[in-house]
């Protein structure tokens, strides 16, 4: 028995349609917003609590959900990759960040290096966010 993912359109996207392209575009936008907010959301007092919550949820997803779904698991990436597969796009890496780096550089970079860089930047941002939230710095 197959359970339909409620976050994916009900239409079949085996041939890329405008719906598939739109959903793929929306997921790219969501990924970029999440990444930028993770890295810089601590910079404004009003967004600091949300930034810290997002970072904690991200780390929880990577390591708690990752226990069952694989280290570094991200639901957003999982749903995005499902859309891309339904569209017939086979260019799918282990992480969205790797996909972006590969596209920008035109090379297939080492996934371990990309994952390590992603983790380090997230931990640095999380540390800054925690300090800024606790101390209420402006």
CSV table of C-alpha atoms in Angstrom, one decimal:
chain,number,residue,atom,x,y,z
A,1,UNK,CA,0.0,0.0,0.0
A,2,UNK,CA,1.3,3.4,-1.0
A,3,UNK,CA,0.7,6.5,1.1
A,4,UNK,CA,0.5,9.7,-0.8
A,5,UNK,CA,2.8,12.5,0.5
A,6,UNK,CA,0.5,15.4,1.4
A,7,UNK,CA,3.2,17.9,0.4
A,8,UNK,CA,3.3,16.8,-3.2
A,9,UNK,CA,0.9,17.6,-5.9
A,10,UNK,CA,-1.6,14.8,-6.7
A,11,UNK,CA,-0.8,15.0,-10.4
A,12,UNK,CA,1.8,12.8,-12.0
A,13,UNK,CA,4.9,14.7,-13.0
A,14,UNK,CA,6.7,12.1,-15.0
A,15,UNK,CA,6.8,14.6,-17.8
A,16,UNK,CA,7.8,18.1,-16.4
A,17,UNK,CA,4.7,20.3,-16.4
A,18,UNK,CA,4.3,23.9,-15.4
A,19,UNK,CA,3.1,22.6,-12.0
A,20,UNK,CA,6.2,20.6,-11.6
A,21,UNK,CA,8.4,23.5,-12.5
A,22,UNK,CA,6.5,25.8,-10.2
A,23,UNK,CA,6.8,23.4,-7.2
A,24,UNK,CA,10.5,22.8,-8.0
A,25,UNK,CA,11.0,26.6,-8.1
A,26,UNK,CA,9.1,27.1,-4.8
A,27,UNK,CA,11.3,24.5,-3.1
A,28,UNK,CA,14.4,26.2,-4.4
A,29,UNK,CA,13.1,29.5,-2.9
A,30,UNK,CA,12.3,27.8,0.4
A,31,UNK,CA,15.7,26.3,0.6
A,32,UNK,CA,17.4,29.6,-0.1
A,33,UNK,CA,15.3,31.4,2.5
A,34,UNK,CA,16.0,28.7,5.1
A,35,UNK,CA,19.7,28.7,4.4
A,36,UNK,CA,20.0,32.5,4.5
A,37,UNK,CA,17.9,32.8,7.6
A,38,UNK,CA,19.9,30.1,9.3
A,39,UNK,CA,23.1,31.9,8.6
A,40,UNK,CA,22.0,35.5,9.3
A,41,UNK,CA,18.7,35.5,11.2
A,42,UNK,CA,20.5,36.2,14.5
A,43,UNK,CA,21.5,39.6,13.2
A,44,UNK,CA,18.2,41.3,14.0
A,45,UNK,CA,16.8,41.2,17.5
A,46,UNK,CA,13.2,40.5,16.3
A,47,UNK,CA,14.2,37.4,14.4
A,48,UNK,CA,16.7,35.9,16.9
A,49,UNK,CA,14.2,33.6,18.7
A,50,UNK,CA,12.9,32.2,15.4
A,51,UNK,CA,16.5,31.8,14.1
A,52,UNK,CA,17.5,29.8,17.2
A,53,UNK,CA,14.4,27.6,16.9
A,54,UNK,CA,15.1,27.0,13.2
A,55,UNK,CA,18.8,26.0,13.9
A,56,UNK,CA,17.7,23.7,16.8
A,57,UNK,CA,15.0,22.1,14.5
A,58,UNK,CA,17.6,21.7,11.7
A,59,UNK,CA,20.1,20.0,14.0
A,60,UNK,CA,17.4,17.9,15.4
A,61,UNK,CA,16.3,16.8,12.0
A,62,UNK,CA,19.9,16.0,10.9
A,63,UNK,CA,20.7,13.9,14.0
A,64,UNK,CA,17.4,12.8,15.6
A,65,UNK,CA,15.3,12.1,12.4
A,66,UNK,CA,18.6,11.2,10.8
A,67,UNK,CA,18.9,8.2,13.1
A,68,UNK,CA,16.0,6.7,11.2
A,69,UNK,CA,16.2,8.4,7.8
A,70,UNK,CA,20.0,8.8,7.4
A,71,UNK,CA,22.4,11.3,8.9
A,72,UNK,CA,21.7,14.8,7.7
A,73,UNK,CA,18.1,14.1,6.9
A,74,UNK,CA,16.1,17.2,6.0
A,75,UNK,CA,12.3,16.9,5.3
A,76,UNK,CA,12.4,19.9,3.0
A,77,UNK,CA,15.1,18.3,0.8
A,78,UNK,CA,13.3,15.0,0.9
A,79,UNK,CA,10.1,16.5,-0.4
A,80,UNK,CA,12.1,18.6,-3.0
A,81,UNK,CA,13.9,15.5,-4.2
A,82,UNK,CA,10.5,13.6,-4.5
A,83,UNK,CA,9.2,16.4,-6.7
A,84,UNK,CA,12.4,16.3,-8.9
A,85,UNK,CA,12.2,12.5,-9.2
A,86,UNK,CA,8.5,12.8,-10.3
A,87,UNK,CA,9.6,15.3,-12.9
A,88,UNK,CA,12.2,12.9,-14.2
A,89,UNK,CA,15.2,14.9,-13.0
A,90,UNK,CA,18.0,12.5,-12.0
A,91,UNK,CA,20.4,15.2,-10.8
A,92,UNK,CA,19.9,14.6,-7.1
A,93,UNK,CA,22.7,14.7,-4.5
A,94,UNK,CA,22.7,13.9,-0.9
A,95,UNK,CA,22.1,17.5,0.1
A,96,UNK,CA,20.7,20.7,-1.4
A,97,UNK,CA,23.8,22.6,-0.4
A,98,UNK,CA,25.9,20.1,-2.5
A,99,UNK,CA,23.6,20.5,-5.4
A,100,UNK,CA,24.0,24.3,-5.3
A,101,UNK,CA,27.8,24.1,-4.9
A,102,UNK,CA,28.1,21.7,-7.8
A,103,UNK,CA,25.9,23.9,-10.0
A,104,UNK,CA,27.8,27.1,-9.1
A,105,UNK,CA,31.3,25.6,-9.6
A,106,UNK,CA,30.4,23.2,-12.4
A,107,UNK,CA,32.3,20.5,-10.6
A,108,UNK,CA,31.2,17.5,-8.4
A,109,UNK,CA,32.6,18.5,-5.1
A,110,UNK,CA,33.4,16.1,-2.2
A,111,UNK,CA,30.1,15.6,-0.4
A,112,UNK,CA,31.9,15.1,3.0
A,113,UNK,CA,33.6,18.5,2.6
A,114,UNK,CA,30.2,20.2,1.7
A,115,UNK,CA,28.5,18.4,4.7
A,116,UNK,CA,31.3,19.4,7.0
A,117,UNK,CA,31.2,23.0,5.8
A,118,UNK,CA,27.4,23.1,6.2
A,119,UNK,CA,27.7,21.7,9.8
A,120,UNK,CA,30.4,24.2,10.8
A,121,UNK,CA,28.6,27.2,9.5
A,122,UNK,CA,25.3,26.0,11.1
A,123,UNK,CA,27.1,25.5,14.5
A,124,UNK,CA,28.8,28.9,14.3
A,125,UNK,CA,25.5,30.6,13.4
A,126,UNK,CA,23.8,28.6,16.2
A,127,UNK,CA,26.5,29.6,18.7
A,128,UNK,CA,26.2,33.3,17.7
A,129,UNK,CA,22.4,33.0,17.8
A,130,UNK,CA,22.4,31.4,21.3
A,131,UNK,CA,24.7,34.1,22.7
A,132,UNK,CA,22.8,36.9,21.1
A,133,UNK,CA,19.5,35.4,22.4
A,134,UNK,CA,20.8,34.8,26.0
A,135,UNK,CA,22.6,38.2,26.3
A,136,UNK,CA,20.0,40.2,24.4
A,137,UNK,CA,22.8,42.0,22.5
A,138,UNK,CA,21.9,44.6,20.0
